[in-house]
Coordinates of C-alpha atoms in Angstrom, one line a residue:
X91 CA -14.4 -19.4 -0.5
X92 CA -14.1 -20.7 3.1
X93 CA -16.5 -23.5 2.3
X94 CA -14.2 -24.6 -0.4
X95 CA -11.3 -24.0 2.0
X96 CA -12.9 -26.1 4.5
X97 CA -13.0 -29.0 2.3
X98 CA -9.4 -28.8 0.9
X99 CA -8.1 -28.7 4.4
X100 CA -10.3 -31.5 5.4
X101 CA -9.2 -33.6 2.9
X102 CA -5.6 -32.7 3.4
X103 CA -2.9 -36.6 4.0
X104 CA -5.3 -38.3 1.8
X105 CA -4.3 -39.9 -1.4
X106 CA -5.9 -39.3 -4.4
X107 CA -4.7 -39.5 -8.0
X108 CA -2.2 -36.9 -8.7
X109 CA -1.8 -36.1 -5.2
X110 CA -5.1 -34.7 -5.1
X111 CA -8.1 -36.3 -2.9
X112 CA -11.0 -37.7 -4.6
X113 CA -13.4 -35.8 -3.3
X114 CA -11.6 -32.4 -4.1
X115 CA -10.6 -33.9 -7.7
X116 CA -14.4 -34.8 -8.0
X117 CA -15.4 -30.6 -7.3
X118 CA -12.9 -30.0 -10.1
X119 CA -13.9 -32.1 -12.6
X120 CA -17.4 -30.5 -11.7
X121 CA -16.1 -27.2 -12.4
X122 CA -14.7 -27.7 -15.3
X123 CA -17.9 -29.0 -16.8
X124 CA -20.2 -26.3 -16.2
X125 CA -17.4 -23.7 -17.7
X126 CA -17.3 -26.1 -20.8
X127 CA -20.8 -26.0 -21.0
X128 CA -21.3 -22.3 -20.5
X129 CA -18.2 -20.9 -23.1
X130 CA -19.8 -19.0 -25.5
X131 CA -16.3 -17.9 -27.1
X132 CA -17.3 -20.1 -30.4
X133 CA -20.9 -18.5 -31.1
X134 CA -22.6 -16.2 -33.3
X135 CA -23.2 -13.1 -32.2
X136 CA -25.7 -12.4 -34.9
X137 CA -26.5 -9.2 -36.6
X138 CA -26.5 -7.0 -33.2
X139 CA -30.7 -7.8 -32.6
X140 CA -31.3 -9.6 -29.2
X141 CA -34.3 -10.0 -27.4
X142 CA -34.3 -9.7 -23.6
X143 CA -35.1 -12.9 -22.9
X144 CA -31.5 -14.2 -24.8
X145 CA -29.6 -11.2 -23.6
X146 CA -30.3 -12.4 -19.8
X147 CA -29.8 -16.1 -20.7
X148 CA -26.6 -15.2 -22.3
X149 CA -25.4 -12.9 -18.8
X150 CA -26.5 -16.2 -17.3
X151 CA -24.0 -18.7 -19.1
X152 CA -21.3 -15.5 -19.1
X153 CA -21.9 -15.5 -14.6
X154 CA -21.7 -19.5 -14.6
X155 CA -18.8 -19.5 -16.6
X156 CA -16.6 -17.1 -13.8
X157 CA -18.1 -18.6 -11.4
X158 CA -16.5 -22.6 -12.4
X159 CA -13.5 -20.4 -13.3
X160 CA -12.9 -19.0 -9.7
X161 CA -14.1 -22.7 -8.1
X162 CA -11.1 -23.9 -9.9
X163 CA -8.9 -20.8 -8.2
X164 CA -10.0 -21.5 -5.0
X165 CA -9.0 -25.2 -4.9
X166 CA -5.4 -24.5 -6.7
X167 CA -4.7 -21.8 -4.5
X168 CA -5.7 -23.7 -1.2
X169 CA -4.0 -27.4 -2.5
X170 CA -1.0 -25.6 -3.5
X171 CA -0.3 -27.9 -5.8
X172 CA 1.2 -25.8 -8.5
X173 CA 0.4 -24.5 -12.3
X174 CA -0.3 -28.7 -13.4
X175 CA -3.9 -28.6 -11.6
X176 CA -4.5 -25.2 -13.3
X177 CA -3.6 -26.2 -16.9
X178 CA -6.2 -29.7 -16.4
X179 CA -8.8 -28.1 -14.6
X180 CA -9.2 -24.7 -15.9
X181 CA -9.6 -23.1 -19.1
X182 CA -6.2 -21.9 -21.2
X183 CA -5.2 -17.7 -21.0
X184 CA -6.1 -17.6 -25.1
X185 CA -9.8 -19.4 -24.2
X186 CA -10.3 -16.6 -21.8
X187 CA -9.3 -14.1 -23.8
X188 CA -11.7 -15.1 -26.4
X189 CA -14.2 -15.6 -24.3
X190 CA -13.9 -12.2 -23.0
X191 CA -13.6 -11.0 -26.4
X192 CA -16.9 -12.1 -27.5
X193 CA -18.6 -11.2 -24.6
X194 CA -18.0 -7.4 -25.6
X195 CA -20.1 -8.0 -29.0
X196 CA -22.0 -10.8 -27.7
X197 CA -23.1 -8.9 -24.6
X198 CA -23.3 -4.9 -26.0
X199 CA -23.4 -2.4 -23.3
X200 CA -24.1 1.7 -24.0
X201 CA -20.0 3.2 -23.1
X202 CA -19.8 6.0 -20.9
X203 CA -18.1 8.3 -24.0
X204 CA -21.3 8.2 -25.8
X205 CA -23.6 9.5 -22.8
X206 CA -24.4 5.8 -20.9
X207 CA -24.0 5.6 -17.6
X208 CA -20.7 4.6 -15.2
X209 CA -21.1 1.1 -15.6
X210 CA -18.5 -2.0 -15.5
X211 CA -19.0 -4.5 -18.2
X212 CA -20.2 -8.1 -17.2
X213 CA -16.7 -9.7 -19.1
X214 CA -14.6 -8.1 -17.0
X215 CA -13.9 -10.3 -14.3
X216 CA -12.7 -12.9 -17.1
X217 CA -9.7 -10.3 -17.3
X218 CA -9.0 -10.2 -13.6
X219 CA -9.1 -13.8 -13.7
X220 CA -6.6 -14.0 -17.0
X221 CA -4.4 -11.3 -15.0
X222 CA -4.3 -13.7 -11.6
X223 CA -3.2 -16.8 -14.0
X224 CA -0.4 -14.6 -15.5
X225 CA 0.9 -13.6 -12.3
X226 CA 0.5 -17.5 -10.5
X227 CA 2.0 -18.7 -13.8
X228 CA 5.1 -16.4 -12.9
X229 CA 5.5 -17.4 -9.6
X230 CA 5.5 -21.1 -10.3
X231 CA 8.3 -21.0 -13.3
X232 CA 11.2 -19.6 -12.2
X233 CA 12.9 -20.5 -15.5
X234 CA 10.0 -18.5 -17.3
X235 CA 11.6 -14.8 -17.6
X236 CA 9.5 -12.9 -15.2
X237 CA 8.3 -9.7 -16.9
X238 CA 6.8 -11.8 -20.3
X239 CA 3.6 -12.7 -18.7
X240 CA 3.2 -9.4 -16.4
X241 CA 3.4 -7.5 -19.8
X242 CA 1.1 -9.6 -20.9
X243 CA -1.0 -9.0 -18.1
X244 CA -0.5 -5.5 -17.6
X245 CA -1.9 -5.3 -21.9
X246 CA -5.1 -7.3 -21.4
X247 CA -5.7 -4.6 -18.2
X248 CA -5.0 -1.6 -20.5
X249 CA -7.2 -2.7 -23.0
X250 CA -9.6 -3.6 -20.8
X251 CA -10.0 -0.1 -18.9
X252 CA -10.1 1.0 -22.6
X253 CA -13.2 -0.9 -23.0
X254 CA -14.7 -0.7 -19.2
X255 CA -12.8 2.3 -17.8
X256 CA -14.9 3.1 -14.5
X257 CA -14.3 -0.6 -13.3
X258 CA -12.5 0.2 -10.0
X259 CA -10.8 -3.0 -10.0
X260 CA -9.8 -3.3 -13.0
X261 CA -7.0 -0.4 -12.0
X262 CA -6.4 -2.0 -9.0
X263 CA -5.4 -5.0 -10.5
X264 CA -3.3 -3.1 -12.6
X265 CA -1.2 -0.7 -10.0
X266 CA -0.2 -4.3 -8.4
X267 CA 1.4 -5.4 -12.3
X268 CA 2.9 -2.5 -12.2
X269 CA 3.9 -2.6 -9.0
X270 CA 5.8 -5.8 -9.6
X271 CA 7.1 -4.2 -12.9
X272 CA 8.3 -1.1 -10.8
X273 CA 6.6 1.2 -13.5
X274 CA 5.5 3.7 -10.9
X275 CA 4.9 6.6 -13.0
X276 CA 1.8 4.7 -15.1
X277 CA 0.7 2.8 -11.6
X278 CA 0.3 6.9 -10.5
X279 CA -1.4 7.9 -13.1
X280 CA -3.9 5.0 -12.5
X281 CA -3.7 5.9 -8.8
X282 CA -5.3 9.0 -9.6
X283 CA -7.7 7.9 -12.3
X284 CA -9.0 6.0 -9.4
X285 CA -10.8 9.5 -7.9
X286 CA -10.3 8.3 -4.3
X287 CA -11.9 10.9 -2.2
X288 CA -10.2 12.2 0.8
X289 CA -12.1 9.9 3.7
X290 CA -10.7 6.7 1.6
X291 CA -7.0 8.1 1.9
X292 CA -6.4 6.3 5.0
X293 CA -7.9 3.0 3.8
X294 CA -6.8 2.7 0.3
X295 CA -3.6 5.1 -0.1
X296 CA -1.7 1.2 0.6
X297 CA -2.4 0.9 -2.6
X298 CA 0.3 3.0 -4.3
X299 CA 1.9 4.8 -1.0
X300 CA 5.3 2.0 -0.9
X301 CA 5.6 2.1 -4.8
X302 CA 6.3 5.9 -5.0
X303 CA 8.9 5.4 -2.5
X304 CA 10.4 2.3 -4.3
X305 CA 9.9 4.1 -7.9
X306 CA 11.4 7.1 -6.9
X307 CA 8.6 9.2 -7.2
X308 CA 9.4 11.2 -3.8
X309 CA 7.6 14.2 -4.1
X310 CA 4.5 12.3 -4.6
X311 CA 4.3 10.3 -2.0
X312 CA 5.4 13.6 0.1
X313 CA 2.2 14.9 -1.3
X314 CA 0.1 11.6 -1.0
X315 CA 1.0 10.8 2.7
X316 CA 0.2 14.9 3.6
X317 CA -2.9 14.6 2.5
X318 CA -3.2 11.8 4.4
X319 CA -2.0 14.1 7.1
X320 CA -4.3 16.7 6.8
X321 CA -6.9 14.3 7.0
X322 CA -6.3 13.3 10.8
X323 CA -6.0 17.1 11.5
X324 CA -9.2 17.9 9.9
X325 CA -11.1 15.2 11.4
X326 CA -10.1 15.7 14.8
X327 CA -11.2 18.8 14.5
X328 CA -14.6 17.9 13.4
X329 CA -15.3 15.3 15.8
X330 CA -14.1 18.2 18.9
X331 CA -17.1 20.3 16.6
X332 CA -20.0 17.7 16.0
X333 CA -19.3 16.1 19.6
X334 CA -19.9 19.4 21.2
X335 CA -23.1 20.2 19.3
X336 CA -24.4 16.1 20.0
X337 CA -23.8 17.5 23.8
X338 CA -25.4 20.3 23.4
X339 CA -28.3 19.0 21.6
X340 CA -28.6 15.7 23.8
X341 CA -27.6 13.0 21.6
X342 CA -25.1 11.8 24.0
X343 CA -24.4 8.3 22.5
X344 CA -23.9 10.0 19.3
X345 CA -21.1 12.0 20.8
X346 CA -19.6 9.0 22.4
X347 CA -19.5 7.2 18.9
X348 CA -17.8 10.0 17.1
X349 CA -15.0 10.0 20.3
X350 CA -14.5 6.6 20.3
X351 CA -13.9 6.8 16.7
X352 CA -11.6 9.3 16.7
X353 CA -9.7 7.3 19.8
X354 CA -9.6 4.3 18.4
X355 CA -9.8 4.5 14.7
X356 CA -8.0 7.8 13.7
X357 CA -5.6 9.1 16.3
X358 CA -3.7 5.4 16.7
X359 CA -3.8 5.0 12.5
X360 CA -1.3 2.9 11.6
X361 CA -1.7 4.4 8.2
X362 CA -1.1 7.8 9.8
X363 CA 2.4 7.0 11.3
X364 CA 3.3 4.8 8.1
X365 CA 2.9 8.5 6.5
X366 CA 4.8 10.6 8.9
X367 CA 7.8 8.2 8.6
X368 CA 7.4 8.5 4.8
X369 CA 7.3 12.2 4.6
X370 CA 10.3 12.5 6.7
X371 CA 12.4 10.4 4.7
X372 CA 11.6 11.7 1.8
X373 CA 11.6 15.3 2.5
X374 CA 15.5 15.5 2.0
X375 CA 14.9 13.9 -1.6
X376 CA 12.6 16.6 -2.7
X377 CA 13.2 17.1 -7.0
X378 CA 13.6 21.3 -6.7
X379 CA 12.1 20.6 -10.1
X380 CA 9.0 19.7 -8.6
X381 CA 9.1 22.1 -6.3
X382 CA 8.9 24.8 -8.7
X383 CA 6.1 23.3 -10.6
X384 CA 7.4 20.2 -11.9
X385 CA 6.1 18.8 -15.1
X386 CA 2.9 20.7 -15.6
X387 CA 5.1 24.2 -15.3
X388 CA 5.7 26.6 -18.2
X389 CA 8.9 27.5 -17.7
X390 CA 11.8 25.9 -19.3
X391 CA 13.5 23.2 -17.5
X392 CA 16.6 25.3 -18.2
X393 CA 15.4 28.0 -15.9
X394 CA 14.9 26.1 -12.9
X395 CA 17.4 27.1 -10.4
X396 CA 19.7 24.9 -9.1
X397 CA 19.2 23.0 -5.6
X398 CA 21.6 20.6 -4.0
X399 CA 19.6 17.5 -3.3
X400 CA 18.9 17.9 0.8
X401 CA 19.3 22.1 1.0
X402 CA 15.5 22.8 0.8
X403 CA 14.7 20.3 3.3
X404 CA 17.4 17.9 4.9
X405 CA 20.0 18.3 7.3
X406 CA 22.9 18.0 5.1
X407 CA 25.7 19.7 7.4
X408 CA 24.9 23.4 6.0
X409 CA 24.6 26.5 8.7
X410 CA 20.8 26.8 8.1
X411 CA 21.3 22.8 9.7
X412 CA 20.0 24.3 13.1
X413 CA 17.2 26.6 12.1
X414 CA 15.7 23.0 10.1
X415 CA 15.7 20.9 13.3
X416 CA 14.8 24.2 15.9
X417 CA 11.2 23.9 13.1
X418 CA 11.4 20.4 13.5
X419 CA 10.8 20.3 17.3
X420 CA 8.9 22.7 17.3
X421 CA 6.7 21.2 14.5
X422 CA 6.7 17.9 16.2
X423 CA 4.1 19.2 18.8
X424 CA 1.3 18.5 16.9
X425 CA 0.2 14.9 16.5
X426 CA -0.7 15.6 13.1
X427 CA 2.4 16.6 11.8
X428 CA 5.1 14.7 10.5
X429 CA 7.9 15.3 13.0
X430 CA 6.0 14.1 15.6
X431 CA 7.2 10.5 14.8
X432 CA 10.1 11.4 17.0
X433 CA 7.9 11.7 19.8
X434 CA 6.1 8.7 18.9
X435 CA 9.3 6.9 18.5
X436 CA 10.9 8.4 22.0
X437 CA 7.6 6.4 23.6
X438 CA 8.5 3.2 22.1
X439 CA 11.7 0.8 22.6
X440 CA 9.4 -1.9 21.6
X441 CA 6.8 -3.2 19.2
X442 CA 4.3 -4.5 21.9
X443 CA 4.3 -1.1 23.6
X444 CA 2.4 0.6 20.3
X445 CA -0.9 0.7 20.2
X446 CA -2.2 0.8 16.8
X447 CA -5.5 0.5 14.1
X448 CA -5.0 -0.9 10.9
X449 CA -7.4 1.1 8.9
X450 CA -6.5 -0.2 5.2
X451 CA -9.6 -1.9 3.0
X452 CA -8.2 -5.3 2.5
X453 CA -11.1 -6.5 0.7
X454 CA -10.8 -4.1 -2.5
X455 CA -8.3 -7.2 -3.3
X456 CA -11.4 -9.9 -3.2
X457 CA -10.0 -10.7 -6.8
X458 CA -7.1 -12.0 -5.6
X459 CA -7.7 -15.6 -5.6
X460 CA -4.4 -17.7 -6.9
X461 CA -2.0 -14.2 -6.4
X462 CA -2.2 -12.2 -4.2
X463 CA -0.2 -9.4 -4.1
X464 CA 3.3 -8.5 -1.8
X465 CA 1.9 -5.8 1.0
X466 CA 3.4 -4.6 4.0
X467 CA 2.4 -6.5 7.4
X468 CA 1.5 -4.1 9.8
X469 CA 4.2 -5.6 11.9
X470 CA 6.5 -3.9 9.2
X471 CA 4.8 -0.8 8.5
X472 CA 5.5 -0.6 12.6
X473 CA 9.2 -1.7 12.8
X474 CA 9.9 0.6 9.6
X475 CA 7.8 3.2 10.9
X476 CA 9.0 3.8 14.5
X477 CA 13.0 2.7 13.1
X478 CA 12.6 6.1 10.9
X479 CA 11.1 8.2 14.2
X480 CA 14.2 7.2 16.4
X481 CA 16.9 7.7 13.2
X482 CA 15.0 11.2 12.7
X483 CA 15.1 11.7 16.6
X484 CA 19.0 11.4 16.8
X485 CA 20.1 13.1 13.9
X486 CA 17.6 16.1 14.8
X487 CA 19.1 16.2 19.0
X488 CA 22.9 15.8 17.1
X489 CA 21.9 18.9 14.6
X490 CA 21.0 20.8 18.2
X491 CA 23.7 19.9 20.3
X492 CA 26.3 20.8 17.4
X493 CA 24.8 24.2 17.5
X494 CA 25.7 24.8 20.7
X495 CA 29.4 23.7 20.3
X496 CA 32.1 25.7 21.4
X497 CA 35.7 26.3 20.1
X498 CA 38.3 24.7 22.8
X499 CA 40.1 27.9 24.5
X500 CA 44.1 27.4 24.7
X501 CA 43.7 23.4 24.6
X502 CA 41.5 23.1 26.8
X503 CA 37.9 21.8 26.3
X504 CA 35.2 24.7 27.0
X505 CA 33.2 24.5 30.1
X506 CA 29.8 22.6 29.8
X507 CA 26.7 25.1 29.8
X508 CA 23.5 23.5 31.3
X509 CA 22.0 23.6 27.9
X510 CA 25.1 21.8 26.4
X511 CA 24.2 19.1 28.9
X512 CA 21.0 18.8 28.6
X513 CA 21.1 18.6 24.8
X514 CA 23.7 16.1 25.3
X515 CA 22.1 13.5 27.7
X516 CA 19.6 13.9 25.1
X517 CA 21.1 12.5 22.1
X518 CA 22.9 10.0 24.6
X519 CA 19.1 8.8 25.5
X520 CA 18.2 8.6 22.1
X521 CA 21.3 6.7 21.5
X522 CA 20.3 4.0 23.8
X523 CA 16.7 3.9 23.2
X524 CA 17.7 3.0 19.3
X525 CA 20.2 1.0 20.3
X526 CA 17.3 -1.3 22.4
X527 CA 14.8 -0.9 19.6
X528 CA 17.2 -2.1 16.9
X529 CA 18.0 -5.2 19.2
X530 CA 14.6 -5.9 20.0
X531 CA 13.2 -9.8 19.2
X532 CA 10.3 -8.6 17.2
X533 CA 12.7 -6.2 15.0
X534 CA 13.9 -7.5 11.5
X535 CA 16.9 -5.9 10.1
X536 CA 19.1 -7.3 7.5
X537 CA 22.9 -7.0 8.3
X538 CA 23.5 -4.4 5.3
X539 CA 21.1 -2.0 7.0
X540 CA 22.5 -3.0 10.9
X541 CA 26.1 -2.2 9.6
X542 CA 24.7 1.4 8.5
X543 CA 22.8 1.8 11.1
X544 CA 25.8 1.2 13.9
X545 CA 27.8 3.7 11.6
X546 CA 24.8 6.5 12.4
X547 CA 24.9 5.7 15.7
X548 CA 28.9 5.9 15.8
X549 CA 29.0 9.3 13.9
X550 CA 26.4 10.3 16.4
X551 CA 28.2 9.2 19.4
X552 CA 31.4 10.4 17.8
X553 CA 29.9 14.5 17.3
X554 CA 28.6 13.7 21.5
X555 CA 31.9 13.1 22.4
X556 CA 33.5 15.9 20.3
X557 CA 31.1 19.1 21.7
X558 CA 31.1 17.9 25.1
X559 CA 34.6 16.3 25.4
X560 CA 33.7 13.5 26.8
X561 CA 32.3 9.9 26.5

């Protein structure tokens, strides 16, 4: 790919027929031949008996075939010339289809359901390629309605994992069609058919972690992003172990490895915060459903006792208000716990001043050649991130001044007690530090969320001014 991209850039301002340079028109027209010549969609796949020597000639002509395919990918996507190249150059959606079709007869493999092994079958990267048109072809025609061809797409992906289900990009191709459908229930469930292990939380839980919170699906990304959690903890525990025994038994650049990893890598995760912030939010939004077993519990949905969204967990103005942020502060100690995104906010009134690792597997996505797939910039994942610390930080020091409040005696506002004041100059600090990190240049906030946000900050300022009697 970054040959091909060299050339299309080096051919860029010069004129060519159809707005495309000769020498890049010449490289599709090249393309196009071989996967004309290699289709196998119109032959006979006889009665079943192959000998070796065809069966390899025929995964030969099947490779060749993908590959003119994805040479054809490359140069659309780089020209940016629209669907018109792709629809000349490239074979139609029902020719791949067909082609992909055959190549499950024509090129038999033993299935994992009758005792074969785990193995992906050699068609399937015509469906990720099919898949990637679909989702171009709705990005070009705006007129097109825009869930026709991601059904589409998201049918050829089912049916494919039907055929080739331990193909681990088959079901990442299809969490991000479903992604773009908002189905988030069946982009779970694919989520988890994906058996990622605990040490691939932090680099692959991108993959799903922003559609439960889009879908709705709050208690599951509370229970994604904690595992995520626990993760850190437990491996900043193991490195203090393994380092100390490397010590102990000499291998002193072994130990220096594992701290630099776990200073570097781990502890600044940018995947970590992204989760904290996550968990917080949604922690109010908790289905008490769910928290009594949800779905896969016996008892009748009529017997689940009824919770007012935010009681269990949020701070929703209720006397239990000040025990809830008292855990929360005392919680946020540990850099492994959620509510020490307050702390990590407190730190920060500015993007430049945070110090992170992106840890996410960006190359899962190689696929991804004409589409690719909307995904949070680390710059937001940072903004949205630290934004939720600092909102968390002020409600939690407005829950603890307001339990310290005082009743005015005979008119008269009650005497400040040095905890009052301190409590107070806390949320005032907090108050300012937002303030400067909402204004900040590398901050982007639309004015729908800057209007609720100066409302938060006015209610805040308003219960400062109450308690204390002062501004």
């Amino acid at each position: 790919r970054p040959y091909l991209r060299l050339l299309v850039q080096s051919t860029v301002g010069v004129d060519g027929a159809d707005g495309i340079p000769d020498e890049v028109s010449e490289l599709l027209v090249w393309a196009k031949n071989i996967w004309m010549e290699n289709s196998q969609a119109n032959t006979d796949a006889g009665n079943g008996k192959v000998s070796a020597e065809e069966l390899r000639e025929r995964r030969k002509k099947l490779r060749a075939y993908i590959f003119a395919v994805q040479v054809v990918y490359c140069v659309t996507a780089d020209l940016g010339v629209g669907c018109t190249t792709l629809q000349l150059y490239s074979p139609s959606i029902p020719q791949m289809t067909s082609e992909w079709r055959t190549s499950l007869t024509f090129l038999p493999g033993v299935a994992p359901k009758d005792g074969g092994q785990k193995e992906i079958l050699p068609g399937d990267e015509i469906i990720l390629l099919i898949t990637q048109y679909l989702q171009y072809q709705t990005s070009c025609e705006s007129q097109q309605p825009k869930t026709h061809n991601l059904i589409a797409a998201a049918a050829l992906l089912e049916q494919a994992m039907d055929h080739s289900p331990y193909n681990p990009h088959l079901k990442i191709a299809a969490i991000g069609v479903y992604s773009q459908l908002h189905a988030a229930h069946r982009a779970l469930s694919i989520y988890n058919d994906l058996g990622v292990k605990q040490i691939q939380l932090d680099s692959c839980s991108y993959l799903i972690l922003p559609l439960l919170v889009r879908g709705g699906l709050y208690t599951s990304a509370i229970e994604l992003s904690s595992s995520i959690l626990r993760l850190h903890g437990s491996t900043s525990k193991d490195v203090k172990d393994y380092a100390s025994k490397s010590f102990q038994n000499g291998y002193l650049l072994k130990a220096k490895e594992m701290v630099t990893f776990q200073r570097e890598k781990m502890r600044p995760s940018l995947q970590l915060l992204h989760s904290k912030g996550i968990v917080m939010d949604c922690a109010a939004l908790m289905n008490a459903s769910d928290l009594n077993g949800g779905l896969a519990s016996k008892e009748p949905r009529s017997n689940v006792p009824a919770v007012k969204l935010g009681e269990v967990r949020g701070l929703c103005g209720g006397e239990g208000d000040l025990a809830k942020a008292e855990k929360l502060i005392t919680d946020s100690e540990s850099h492994f716990n959620a509510p020490s995104i307050i702390h990590d906010a407190a730190r920060t009134t500015s993007l430049r001043d945070f110090a992170f690792s992106d840890n996410r597997d960006m190359t899962m996505n190689y696929f991804e050649i004409l589409y690719q797939n909307r995904r949070l910039t680390e710059k937001e994942m940072m903004s949205e991130s630290l934004m939720r610390g600092h909102i968390h930080g002020m409600l939690v020091r407005a829950v603890m001044l307001s339990g310290v409040a005082k009743a005015p005696k005979k008119g008269k506002v009650p005497k400040c007690s040095e905890e009052m004041t301190y409590r107070y100059l806390s949320l005032v600090d907090a108050l300012e530090r937002l303030n400067q990190f909402s204004k900040g240049h590398d901050i982007e906030i639309n004015d729908l969320e800057m209007e609720l946000l100066e409302l938060l900050c006015a209610l805040c300022q308003a219960i400062a001014t109450i308690v204390v009697g002062k501004d």
